[in-house]
Structure formats: structure tokens, C-alpha cells
Tab-separated table of C-alpha atoms and ligand atoms in Angstrom:
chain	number	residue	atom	x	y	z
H	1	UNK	CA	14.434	4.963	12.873
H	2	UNK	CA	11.907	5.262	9.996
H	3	UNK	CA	11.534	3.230	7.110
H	4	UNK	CA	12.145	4.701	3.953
H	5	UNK	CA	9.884	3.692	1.013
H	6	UNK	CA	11.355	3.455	-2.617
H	7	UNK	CA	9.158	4.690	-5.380
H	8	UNK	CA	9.790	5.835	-9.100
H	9	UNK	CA	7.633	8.684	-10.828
H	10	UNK	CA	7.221	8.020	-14.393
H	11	UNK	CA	5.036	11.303	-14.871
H	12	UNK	CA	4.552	10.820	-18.725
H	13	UNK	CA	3.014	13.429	-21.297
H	14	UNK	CA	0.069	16.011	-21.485
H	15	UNK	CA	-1.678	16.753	-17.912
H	16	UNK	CA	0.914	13.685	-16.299
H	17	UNK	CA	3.068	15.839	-15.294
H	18	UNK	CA	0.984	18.698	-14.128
H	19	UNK	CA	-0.563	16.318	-11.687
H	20	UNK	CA	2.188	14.169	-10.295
H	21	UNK	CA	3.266	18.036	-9.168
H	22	UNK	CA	0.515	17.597	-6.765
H	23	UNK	CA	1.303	14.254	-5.838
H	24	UNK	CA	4.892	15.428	-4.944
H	25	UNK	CA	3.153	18.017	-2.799
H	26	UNK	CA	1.551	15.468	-0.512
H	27	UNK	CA	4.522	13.204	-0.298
H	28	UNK	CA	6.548	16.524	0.906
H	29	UNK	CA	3.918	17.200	3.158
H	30	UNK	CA	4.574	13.323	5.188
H	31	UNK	CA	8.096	13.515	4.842
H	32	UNK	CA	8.316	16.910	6.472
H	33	UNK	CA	5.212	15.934	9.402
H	34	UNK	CA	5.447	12.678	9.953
H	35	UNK	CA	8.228	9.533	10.244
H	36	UNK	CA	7.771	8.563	6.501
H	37	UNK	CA	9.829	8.774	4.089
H	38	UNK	CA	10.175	8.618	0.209
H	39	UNK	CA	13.311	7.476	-1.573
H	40	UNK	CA	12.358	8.959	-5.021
H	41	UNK	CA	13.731	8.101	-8.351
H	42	UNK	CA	12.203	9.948	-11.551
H	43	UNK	CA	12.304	9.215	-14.880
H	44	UNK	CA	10.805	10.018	-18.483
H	45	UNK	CA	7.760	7.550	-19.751
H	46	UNK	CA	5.804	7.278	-23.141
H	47	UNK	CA	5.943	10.086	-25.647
H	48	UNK	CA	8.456	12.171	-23.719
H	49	UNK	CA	10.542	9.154	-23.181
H	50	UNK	CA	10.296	8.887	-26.952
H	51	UNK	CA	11.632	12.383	-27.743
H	52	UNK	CA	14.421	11.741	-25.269
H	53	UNK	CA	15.588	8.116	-26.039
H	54	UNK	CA	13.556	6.647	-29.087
H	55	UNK	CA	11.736	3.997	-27.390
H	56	UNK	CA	9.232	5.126	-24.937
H	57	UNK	CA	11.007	3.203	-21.561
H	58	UNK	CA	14.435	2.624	-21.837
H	59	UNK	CA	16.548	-0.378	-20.361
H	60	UNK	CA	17.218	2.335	-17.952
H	61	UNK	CA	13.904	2.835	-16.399
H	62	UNK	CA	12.264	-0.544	-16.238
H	63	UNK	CA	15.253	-1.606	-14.414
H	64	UNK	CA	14.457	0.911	-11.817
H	65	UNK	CA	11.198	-0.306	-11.911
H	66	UNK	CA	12.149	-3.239	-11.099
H	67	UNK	CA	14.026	-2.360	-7.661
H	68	UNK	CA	11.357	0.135	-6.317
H	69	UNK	CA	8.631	-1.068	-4.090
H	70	UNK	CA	6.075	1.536	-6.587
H	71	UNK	CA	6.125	3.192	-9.075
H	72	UNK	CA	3.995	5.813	-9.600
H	73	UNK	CA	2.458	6.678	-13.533
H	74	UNK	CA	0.864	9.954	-14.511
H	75	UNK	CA	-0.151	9.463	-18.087
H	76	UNK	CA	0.955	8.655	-21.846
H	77	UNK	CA	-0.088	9.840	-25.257
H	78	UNK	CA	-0.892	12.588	-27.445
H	79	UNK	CA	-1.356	13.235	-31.043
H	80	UNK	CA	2.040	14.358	-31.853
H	81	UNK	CA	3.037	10.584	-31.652
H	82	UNK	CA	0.160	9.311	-33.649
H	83	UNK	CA	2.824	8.275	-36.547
H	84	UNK	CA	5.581	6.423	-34.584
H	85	UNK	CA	5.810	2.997	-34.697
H	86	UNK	CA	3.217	0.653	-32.825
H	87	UNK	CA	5.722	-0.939	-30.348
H	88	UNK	CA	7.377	2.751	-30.049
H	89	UNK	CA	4.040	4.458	-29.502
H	90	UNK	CA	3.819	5.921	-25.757
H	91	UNK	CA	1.210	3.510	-24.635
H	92	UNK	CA	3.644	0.528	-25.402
H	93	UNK	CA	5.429	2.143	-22.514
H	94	UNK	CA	2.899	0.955	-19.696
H	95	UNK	CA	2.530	-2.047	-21.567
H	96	UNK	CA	5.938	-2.893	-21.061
H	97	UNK	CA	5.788	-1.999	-17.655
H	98	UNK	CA	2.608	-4.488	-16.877
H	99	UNK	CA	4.113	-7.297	-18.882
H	100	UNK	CA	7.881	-6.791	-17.106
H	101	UNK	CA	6.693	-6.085	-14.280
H	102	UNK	CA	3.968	-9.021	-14.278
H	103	UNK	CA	0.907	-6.925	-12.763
H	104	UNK	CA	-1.829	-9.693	-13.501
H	105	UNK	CA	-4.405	-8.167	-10.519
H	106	UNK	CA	-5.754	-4.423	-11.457
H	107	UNK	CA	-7.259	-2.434	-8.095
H	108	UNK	CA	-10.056	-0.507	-9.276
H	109	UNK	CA	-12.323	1.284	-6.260
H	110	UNK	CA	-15.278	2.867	-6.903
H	111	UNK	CA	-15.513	5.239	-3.724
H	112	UNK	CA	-18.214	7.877	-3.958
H	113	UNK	CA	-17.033	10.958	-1.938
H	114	UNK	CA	-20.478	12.066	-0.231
H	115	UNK	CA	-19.811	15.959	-1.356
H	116	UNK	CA	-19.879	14.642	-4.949
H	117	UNK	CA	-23.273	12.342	-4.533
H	118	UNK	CA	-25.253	14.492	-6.726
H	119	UNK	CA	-22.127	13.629	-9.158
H	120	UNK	CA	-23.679	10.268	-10.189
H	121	UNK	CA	-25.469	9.317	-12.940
H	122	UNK	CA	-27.696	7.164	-9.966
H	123	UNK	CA	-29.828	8.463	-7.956
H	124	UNK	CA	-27.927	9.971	-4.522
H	125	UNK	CA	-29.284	7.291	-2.007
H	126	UNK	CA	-27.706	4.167	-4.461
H	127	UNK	CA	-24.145	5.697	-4.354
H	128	UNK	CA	-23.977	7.451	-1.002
H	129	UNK	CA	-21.488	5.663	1.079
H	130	UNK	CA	-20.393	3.289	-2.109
H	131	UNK	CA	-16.970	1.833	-1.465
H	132	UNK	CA	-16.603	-1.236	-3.804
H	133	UNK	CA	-13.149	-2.619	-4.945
H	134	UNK	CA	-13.135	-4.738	-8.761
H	135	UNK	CA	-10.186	-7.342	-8.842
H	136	UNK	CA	-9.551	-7.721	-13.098
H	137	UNK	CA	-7.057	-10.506	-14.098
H	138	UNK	CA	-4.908	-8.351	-16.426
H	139	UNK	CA	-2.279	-10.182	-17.602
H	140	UNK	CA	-4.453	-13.262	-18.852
H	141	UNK	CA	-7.827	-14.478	-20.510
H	142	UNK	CA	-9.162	-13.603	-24.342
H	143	UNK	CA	-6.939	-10.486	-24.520
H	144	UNK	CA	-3.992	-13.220	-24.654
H	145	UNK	CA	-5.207	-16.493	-25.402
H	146	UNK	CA	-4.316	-18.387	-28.454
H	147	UNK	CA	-4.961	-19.042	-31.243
H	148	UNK	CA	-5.839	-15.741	-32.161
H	149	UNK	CA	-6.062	-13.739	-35.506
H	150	UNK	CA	-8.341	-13.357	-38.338
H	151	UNK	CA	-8.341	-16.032	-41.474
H	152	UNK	CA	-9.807	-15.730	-45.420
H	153	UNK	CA	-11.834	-18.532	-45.694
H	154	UNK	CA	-11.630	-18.323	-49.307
H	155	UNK	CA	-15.405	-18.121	-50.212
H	156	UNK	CA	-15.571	-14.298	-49.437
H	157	UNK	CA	-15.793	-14.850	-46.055
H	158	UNK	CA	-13.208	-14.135	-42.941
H	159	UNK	CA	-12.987	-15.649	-39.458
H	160	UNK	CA	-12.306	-13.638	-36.669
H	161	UNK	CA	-10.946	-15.993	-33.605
H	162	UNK	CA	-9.815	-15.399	-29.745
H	163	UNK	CA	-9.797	-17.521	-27.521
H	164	UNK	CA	-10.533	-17.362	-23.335
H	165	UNK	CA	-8.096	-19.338	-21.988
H	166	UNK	CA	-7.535	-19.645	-18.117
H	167	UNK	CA	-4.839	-21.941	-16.086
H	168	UNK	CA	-5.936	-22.474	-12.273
H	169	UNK	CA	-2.361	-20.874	-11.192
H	170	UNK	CA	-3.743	-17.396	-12.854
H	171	UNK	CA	-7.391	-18.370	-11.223
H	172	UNK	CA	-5.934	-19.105	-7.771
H	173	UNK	CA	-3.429	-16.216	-7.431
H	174	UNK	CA	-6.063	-13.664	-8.535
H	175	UNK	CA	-8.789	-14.990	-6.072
H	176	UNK	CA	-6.036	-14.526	-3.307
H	177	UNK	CA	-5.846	-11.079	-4.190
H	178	UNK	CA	-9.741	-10.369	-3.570
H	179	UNK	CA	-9.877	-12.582	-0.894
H	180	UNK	CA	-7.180	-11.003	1.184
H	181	UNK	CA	-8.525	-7.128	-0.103
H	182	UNK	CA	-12.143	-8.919	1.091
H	183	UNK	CA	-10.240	-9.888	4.657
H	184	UNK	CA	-9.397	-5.891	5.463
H	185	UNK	CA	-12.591	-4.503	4.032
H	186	UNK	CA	-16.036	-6.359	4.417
H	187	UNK	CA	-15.316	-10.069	3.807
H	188	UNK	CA	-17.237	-10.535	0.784
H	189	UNK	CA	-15.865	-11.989	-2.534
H	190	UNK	CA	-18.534	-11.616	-5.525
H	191	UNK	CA	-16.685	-13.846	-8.371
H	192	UNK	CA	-18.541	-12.863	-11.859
H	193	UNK	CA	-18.008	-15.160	-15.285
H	194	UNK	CA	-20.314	-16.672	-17.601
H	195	UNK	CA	-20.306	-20.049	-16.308
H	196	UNK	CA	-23.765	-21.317	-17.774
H	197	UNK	CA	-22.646	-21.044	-21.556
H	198	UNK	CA	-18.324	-20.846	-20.987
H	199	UNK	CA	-15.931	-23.891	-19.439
H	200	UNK	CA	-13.266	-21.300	-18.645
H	201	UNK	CA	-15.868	-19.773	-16.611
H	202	UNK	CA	-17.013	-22.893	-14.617
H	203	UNK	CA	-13.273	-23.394	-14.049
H	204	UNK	CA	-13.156	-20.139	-12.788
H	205	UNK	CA	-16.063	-20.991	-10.397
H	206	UNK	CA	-14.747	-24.070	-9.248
H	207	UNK	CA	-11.028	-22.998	-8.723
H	208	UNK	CA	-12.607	-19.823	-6.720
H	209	UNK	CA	-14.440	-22.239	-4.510
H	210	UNK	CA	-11.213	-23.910	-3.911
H	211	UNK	CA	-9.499	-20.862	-2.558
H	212	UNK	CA	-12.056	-20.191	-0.582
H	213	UNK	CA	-11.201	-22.913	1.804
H	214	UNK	CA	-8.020	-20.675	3.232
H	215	UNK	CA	-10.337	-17.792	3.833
H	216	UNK	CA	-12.945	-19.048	6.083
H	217	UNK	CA	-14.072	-15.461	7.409
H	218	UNK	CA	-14.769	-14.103	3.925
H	219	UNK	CA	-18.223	-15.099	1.884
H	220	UNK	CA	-17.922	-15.949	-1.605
H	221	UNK	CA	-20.907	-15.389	-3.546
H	222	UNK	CA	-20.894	-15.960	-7.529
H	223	UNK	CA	-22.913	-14.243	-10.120
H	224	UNK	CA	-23.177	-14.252	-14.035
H	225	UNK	CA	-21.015	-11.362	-15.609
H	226	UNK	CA	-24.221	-10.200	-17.244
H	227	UNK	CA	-26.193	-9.829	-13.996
H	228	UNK	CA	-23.010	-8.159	-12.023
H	229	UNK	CA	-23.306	-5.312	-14.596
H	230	UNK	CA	-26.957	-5.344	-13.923
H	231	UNK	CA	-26.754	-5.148	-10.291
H	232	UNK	CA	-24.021	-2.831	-10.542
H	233	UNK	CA	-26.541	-0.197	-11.546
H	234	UNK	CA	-29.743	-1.476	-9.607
H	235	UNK	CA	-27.825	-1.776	-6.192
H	236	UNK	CA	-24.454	-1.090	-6.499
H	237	UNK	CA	-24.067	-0.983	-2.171
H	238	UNK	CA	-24.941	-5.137	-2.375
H	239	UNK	CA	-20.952	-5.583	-3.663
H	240	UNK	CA	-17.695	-5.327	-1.590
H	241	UNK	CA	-14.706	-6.937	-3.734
H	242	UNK	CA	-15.665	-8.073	-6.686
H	243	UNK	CA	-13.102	-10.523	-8.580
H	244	UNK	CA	-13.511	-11.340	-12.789
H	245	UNK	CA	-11.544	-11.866	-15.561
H	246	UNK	CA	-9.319	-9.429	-17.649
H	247	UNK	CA	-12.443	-8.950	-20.357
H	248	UNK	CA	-15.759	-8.894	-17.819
H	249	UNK	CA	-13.045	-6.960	-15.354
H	250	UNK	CA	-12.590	-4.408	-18.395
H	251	UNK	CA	-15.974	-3.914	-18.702
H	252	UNK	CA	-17.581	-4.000	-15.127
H	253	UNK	CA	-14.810	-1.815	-13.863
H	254	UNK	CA	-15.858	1.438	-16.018
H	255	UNK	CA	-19.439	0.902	-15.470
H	256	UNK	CA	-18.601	0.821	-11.624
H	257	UNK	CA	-16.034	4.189	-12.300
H	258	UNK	CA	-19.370	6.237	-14.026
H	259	UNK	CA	-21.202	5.385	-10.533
H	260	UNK	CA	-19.152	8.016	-8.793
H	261	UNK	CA	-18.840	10.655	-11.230
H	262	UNK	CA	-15.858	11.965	-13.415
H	263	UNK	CA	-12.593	10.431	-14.776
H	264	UNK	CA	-10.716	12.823	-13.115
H	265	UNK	CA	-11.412	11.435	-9.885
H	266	UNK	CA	-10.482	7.480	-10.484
H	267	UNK	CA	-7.827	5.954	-8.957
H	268	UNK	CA	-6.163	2.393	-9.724
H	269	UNK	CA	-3.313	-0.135	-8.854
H	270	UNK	CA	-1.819	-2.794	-10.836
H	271	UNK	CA	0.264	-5.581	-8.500
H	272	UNK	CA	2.674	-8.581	-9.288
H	273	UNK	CA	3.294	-11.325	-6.699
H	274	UNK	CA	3.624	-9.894	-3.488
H	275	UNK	CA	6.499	-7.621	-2.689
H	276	UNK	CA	7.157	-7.903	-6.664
H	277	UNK	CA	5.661	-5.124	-8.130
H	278	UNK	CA	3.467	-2.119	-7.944
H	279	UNK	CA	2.324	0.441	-10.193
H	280	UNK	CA	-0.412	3.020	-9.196
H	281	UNK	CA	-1.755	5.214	-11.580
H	282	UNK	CA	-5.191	7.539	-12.315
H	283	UNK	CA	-7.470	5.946	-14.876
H	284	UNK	CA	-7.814	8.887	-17.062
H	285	UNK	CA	-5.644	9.484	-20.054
H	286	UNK	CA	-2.945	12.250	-20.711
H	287	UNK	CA	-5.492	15.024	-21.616
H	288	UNK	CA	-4.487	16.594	-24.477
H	289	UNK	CA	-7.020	19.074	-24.835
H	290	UNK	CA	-6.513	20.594	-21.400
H	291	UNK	CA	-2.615	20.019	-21.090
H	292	UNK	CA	-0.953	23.320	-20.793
H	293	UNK	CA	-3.905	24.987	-18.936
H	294	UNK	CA	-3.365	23.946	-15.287
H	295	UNK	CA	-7.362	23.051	-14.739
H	296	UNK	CA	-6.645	18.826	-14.487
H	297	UNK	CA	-7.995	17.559	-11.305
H	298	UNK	CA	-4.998	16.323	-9.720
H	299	UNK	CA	-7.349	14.384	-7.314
H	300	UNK	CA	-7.065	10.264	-9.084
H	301	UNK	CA	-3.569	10.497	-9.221
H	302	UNK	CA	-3.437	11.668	-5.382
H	303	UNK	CA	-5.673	8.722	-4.558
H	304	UNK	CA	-3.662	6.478	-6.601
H	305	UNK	CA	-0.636	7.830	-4.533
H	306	UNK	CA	-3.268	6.523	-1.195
H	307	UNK	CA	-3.518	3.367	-2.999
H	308	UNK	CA	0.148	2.978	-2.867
H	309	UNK	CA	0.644	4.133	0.492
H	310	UNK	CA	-2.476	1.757	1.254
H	311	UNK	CA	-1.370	-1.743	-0.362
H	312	UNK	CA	2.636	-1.397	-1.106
H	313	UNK	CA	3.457	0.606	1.874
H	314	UNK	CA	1.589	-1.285	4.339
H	315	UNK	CA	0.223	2.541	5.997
H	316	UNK	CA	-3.621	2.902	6.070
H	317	UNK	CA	-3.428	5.390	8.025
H	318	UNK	CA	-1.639	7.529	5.804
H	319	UNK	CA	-4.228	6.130	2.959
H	320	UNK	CA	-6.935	7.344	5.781
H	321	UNK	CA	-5.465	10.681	6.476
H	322	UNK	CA	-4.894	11.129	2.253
H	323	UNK	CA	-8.734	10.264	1.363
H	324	UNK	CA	-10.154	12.555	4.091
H	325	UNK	CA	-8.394	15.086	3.211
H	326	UNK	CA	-9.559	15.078	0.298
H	327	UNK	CA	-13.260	14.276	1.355
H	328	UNK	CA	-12.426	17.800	3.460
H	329	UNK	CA	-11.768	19.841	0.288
H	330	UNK	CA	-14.830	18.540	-1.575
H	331	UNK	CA	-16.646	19.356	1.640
H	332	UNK	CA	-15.767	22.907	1.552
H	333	UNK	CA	-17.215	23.038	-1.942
H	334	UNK	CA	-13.748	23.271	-3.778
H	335	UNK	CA	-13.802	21.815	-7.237
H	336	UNK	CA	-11.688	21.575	-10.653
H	337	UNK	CA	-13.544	22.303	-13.530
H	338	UNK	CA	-14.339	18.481	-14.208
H	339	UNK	CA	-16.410	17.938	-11.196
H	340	UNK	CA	-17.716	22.167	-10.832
H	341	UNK	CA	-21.440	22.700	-10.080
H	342	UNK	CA	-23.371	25.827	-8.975
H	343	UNK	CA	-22.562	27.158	-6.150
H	344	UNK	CA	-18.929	26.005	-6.027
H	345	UNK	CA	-15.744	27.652	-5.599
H	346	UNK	CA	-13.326	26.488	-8.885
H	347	UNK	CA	-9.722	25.871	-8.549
H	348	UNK	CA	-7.088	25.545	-10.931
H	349	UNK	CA	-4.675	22.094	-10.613
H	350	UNK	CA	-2.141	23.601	-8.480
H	351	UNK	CA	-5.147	24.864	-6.069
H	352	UNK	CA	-6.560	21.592	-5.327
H	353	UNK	CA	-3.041	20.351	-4.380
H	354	UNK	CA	-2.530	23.212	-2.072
H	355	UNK	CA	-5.677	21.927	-0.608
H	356	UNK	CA	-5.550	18.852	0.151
H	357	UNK	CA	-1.882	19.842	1.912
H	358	UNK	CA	-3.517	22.524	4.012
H	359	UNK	CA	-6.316	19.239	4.866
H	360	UNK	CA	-3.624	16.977	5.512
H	361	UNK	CA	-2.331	19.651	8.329
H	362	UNK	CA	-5.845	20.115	9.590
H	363	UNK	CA	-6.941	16.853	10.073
H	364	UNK	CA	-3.171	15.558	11.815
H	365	UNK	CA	-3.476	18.325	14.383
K	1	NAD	P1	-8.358	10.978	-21.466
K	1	NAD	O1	-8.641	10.210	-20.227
K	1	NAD	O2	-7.007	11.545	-21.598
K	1	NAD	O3	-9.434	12.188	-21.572
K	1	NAD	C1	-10.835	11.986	-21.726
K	1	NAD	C2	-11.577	13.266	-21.283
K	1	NAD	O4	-11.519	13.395	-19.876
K	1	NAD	C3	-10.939	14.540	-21.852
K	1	NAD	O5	-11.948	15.468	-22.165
K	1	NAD	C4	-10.093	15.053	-20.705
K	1	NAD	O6	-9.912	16.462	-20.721
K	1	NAD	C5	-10.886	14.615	-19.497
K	1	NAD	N1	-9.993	14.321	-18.364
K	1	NAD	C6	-9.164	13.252	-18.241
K	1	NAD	N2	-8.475	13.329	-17.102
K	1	NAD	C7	-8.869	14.453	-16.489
K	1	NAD	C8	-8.485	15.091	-15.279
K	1	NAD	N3	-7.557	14.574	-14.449
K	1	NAD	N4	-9.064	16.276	-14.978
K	1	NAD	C9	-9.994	16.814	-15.762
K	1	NAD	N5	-10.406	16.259	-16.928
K	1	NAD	C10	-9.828	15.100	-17.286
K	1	NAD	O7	-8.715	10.020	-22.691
K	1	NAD	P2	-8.527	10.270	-24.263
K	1	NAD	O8	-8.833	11.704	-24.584
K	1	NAD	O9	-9.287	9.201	-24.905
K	1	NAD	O10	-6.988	9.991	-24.552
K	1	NAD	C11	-5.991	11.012	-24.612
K	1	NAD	C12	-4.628	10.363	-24.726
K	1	NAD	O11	-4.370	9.621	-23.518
K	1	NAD	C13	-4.514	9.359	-25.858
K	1	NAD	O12	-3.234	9.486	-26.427
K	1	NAD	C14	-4.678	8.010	-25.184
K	1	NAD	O13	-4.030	6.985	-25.878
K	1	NAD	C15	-4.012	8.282	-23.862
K	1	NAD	N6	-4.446	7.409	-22.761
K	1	NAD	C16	-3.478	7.042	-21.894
K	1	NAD	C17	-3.803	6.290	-20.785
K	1	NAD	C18	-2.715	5.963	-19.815
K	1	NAD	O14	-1.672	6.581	-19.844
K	1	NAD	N7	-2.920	5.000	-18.919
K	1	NAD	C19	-5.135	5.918	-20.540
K	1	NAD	C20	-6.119	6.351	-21.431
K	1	NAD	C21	-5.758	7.109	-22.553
């Protein structure tokens, strides 16, 4: 009998919606042509959750978010809430939904598709064949850390203080995370921190070094923050998991997204403890300037749906058949208007998804 996997779409405002649509197409397509199977709850996130019920998730929602193995998140904003409340603001939405839902590891791959190597701000033979995975602590670290604020001193001056603060239970549960992403992919662990002028970073080293001990086929290597953004545009190939902190993670991960090219095709994954929550969603934003006009490339949210399929669902090769599909349409020179280039054939949104479905049928026959 097959296994039926629970998600929840929260599609959200401006292009969210427009492409979850596409996401919906590819689920359709393995619940009609293969054994598995989506139990799908929906529900209204952020501003349009806002316009519905005044707060933008209601009790309603993150308790469904709760029971699902996933849930999948278009996007949230747009200028029409720009004057509502800060904790009612659309955005406070997924925050609620990280902090409930306690997703301290974010998943962000930087995969170059090799029909979009000329994409990269690098030169072609640096990001052909790139496939590296940053592990941020999210939930932890100077974002969080107390005390925090900003003081008069009373002599014309101010203070501005945060503070980095890391416990080894937030160290040693984040290193498991790369370690056992390291264990499936190429067994190596690059930790980053600034160990040479920060304690919390020498913890960080140490308690990695500890966890290391359970993984004995995966090679940890550790390198200064500062360097790891160096390398990451000298040789970005050198990396296979790298693992940081929420505030180095913040910052490595989007110089490691501009290595393959445009927002539009970024994926990412937040997790909880195992087995206690998941929540996939595209980097990018809700859009608001091309909302409405059917040209958003559908593509990160369809990888973040791989993602899901990938790390909740326990079915790589579903996440296999998903990614070349879409390697398949980029090979045959189809392209939203984000990632167009001479010579290319443009498709709207709704295209692309239609697309990747007719891949998904070529490449399972
Ligand atoms: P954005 O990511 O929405 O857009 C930045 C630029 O990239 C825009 O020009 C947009 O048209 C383009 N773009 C983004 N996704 C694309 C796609 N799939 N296809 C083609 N082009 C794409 O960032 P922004 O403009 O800074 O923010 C817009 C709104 O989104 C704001 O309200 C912001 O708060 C919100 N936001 C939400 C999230 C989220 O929901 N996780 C993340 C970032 C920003």
C-alpha cells in the first residue's frame, strides 16, 4: 500500500501563489504516475492571512503546521502592508512558523545547473558541476543573544550591544545535521567561525570536533569565516557541506546563492529535531513588481518542493527525477525572463511548470 505524505501549502502573497501553482503541478504529476501520495492541507499565510484573519497565521494554521510532516511556503509581503503593526506584518508570519516550529538548521544548496553556467558571476569552469550544501544555525547566536539593545551613555554618546552567545546543545545538534547531510553527499564537513579573535567560536570548534567522533567516515576541516567567503569565490568546488553560525551562515549562504545565478532559482529548507518539523521554501521574496504578470520562475519553489521530497520524505529518487527534470528544460534552452539569454526560447510561469511535468514523463519512461 503506499505511504501517504502530509504536507501544508502556505502559498502567501505576490508571485507565492502563482508559483506554488506549479508546485501543485508536479505533486499531481507523482500522485497520478507513481505510488506517492500527498495528503494536502492549504491555508492563508502573511499579508493575505492578514486580510482574512488580522494576524498573519492564525491558531488555526500553525496547529496544522504542527501535525504535517512539511509544509511548504511560497512567499510574504508587499507594500500594501507596510503600515500594519510589526508583530502583524506578513513576515512575522514565517517568523512564527521558525520559532513554533523550532527550525534551528537552514538547508541552503548552491547547485549550478550546467545549462545556466554562463549564469555566474564566476568564470564557467569554477561553477560547473558546483553542488555545495551551507548548514546556518537559525534559531541561535548574535541575532538572539542577550543582552542586547542600544544605551545613552549620557555624554552624547550611545552604545550599541549584541551579544554571540552559543550553548554546546545548539553546537552539537547543528553539527549532526551537516554531518549526517556530509554522510549522503561527499563526507566532508567545512565548520567556519572566527575562532582566533571570538570564544563562542573556539567553542564552536571544539564542540564540532567532539561530534565528529560519531561520524568517523566524514572529514571535518575548519576554516575562519573570513577565508570561507574568500574561498567561496576563488574555488568554490573545494566545499561539500559547509556548517556556521546563524550570522556567518547569513552571510556565506547568499554569497554561495550569487555563484549559480538568479534568485529565482534558489531553493531552501528549514528543519526542527528530526521528524519535528519541516518547512521548505524558495529564497526569493513575494515579488511585487512582477506579481500579477505570470513571468516568476516557478523553478526555487519546485526545488524546494525536491528538497522536501529529498530530506522529510525520505525519496531521493523522486528529488533525482524532480532536479533532472528540470536540468532537461534548461537543456532545451527554455527560460523565464529572470534567467533569459540570447538565443533562448522565454516562457511565462505557467510554461515552465508545464515543462518540467512533460520532463518528469520523459525521463520515468
Ligand atoms: P524579492 O525576492 O521579492 O525580489 C527581488 C527581485 O528579484 C525582484 O526584482 C523580483 O522581481 C525578483 N525575483 C524574485 N523572485 C523571483 C522569481 N521567482 N522569478 C523571477 N524574478 C524574481 O525581494 P524584495 O523585492 O526585497 O522583497 C519583496 C517583498 O518580499 C517584501 O515585502 C519583502 O519583505 C518580502 N520578502 C519575503 C521573503 C519571504 O517570504 N521569505 C523573503 C524576502 C523578502
Amino acid at each position: 500500500m503506499s505511504k501517504k505524505h502530509s504536507m501544508l501549502i502556505l502559498s502567501g502573497d505576490g508571485i507565492g501563489p502563482e508559483v506554488m501553482v506549479e508546485v501543485k503541478k508536479v505533486i499531481a504529476w507523482f500522485s497520478t504516475n507513481t505510488g506517492l501520495e500527498f495528503d494536502i492541507s492549504e491555508d492563508h499565510v502573511g499579508g493575505r492571512a492578514y486580510d482574512d484573519y488580522g494576524v498573519p497565521l492564525s491558531e488555526d494554521a500553525l496547529a496544522k503546521a504542527k501535525l504535517v510532516d512539511a509544509v511548504m511556503f511560497g512567499a510574504v509581503g508587499g507594500s500594501k502592508w507596510d503600515g500594519v503593526d510589526y508583530d502583524k506584518r506578513p513576515e512575522a508570519g514565517l517568523l512564527t512558523l521558525r520559532k513554533e516550529l523550532n527550525l534551528f538548521a537552514n538547508l541552503r544548496p548552491a547547485m549550478c545547473f550546467e545549462p545556466l553556467v554562463d549564469a555566474s558571476s564566476l568564470k564557467p569552469e569554477l561553477v560547473s558541476g558546483l553542488d555545495i550544501m551551507i548548514v546556518r544555525e537559525l534559531t541561535g547566536g548574535v541575532y538572539f543573544g542577550e543582552p542586547r539593545g542600544i544605551t545613552n551613555l549620557g555624554n552624547g554618546q550611545r552604545r550599541g550591544v549584541n551579544t554571540q552567545v552559543y550553548e554546546t546543545y545548539e553546537i552539537h545538534r547543528i553539527a549532526h545535521v551537516a554531518f549526517e547531510l556530509a554522510k549522503k553527499r561527499n563526507g566532508l564537513v567545512t565548520s567556519s567561525e572566527k575562532s582566533n579573535v571570538m570564544e563562542s567560536g573556539l567553542l564552536w570548534r571544539e564542540e564540532l570536533e567532539v561530534i565528529a567522533k560519531d561520524y568517523p567516515n566524514v572529514r571535518l576541516e575548519h576554516m575562519l569565516a573570513d577565508n570561507c567567503g574568500m574561498q567561496l569565490v576563488r574555488a568554490p568546488k573545494q566545499f561539500d557541506v559547509i556548517v556556521t553560525d546563524n550570522l556567518f551562515g547569513d552571510m556565506l549562504s547568499d554569497v554561495a546563492a550569487m555563484l549559480t545565478g538568479s534568485l529565482g532559482m534558489l531553493p531552501s529548507a528549514s528543519l526542527g529535531e528530526v521528524g519535528m518539523g519541516a518547512l521548505y521554501e524558495p529564497v526569493h521574496g513575494s515579488a511585487p513588481d512582477i506579481a500579477g504578470k505570470g513571468i516568476a520562475n516557478p523553478i526555487a519553489t519546485i526545488l524546494s518542493f525536491a528538497m522536501a521530497l529529498r530530506y522529510t520524505y525520505d525519496e531521493p529518487s523522486a528529488a533525482d527525477l524532480v532536479e533532472g527534470a528540470i536540468n532537461e528544460v534548461l537543456a532545451n534552452n527554455y527560460r523565464t525572463a529572470d534567467i533569459d539569454q540570447s538565443g533562448m526560447k522565454l516562457v511565462s510561469t505557467s510554461e515552465m511548470g508545464n515543462h518540467i511535468v512533460d520532463a518528469l514523463d520523459k525521463l520515468s519512461n
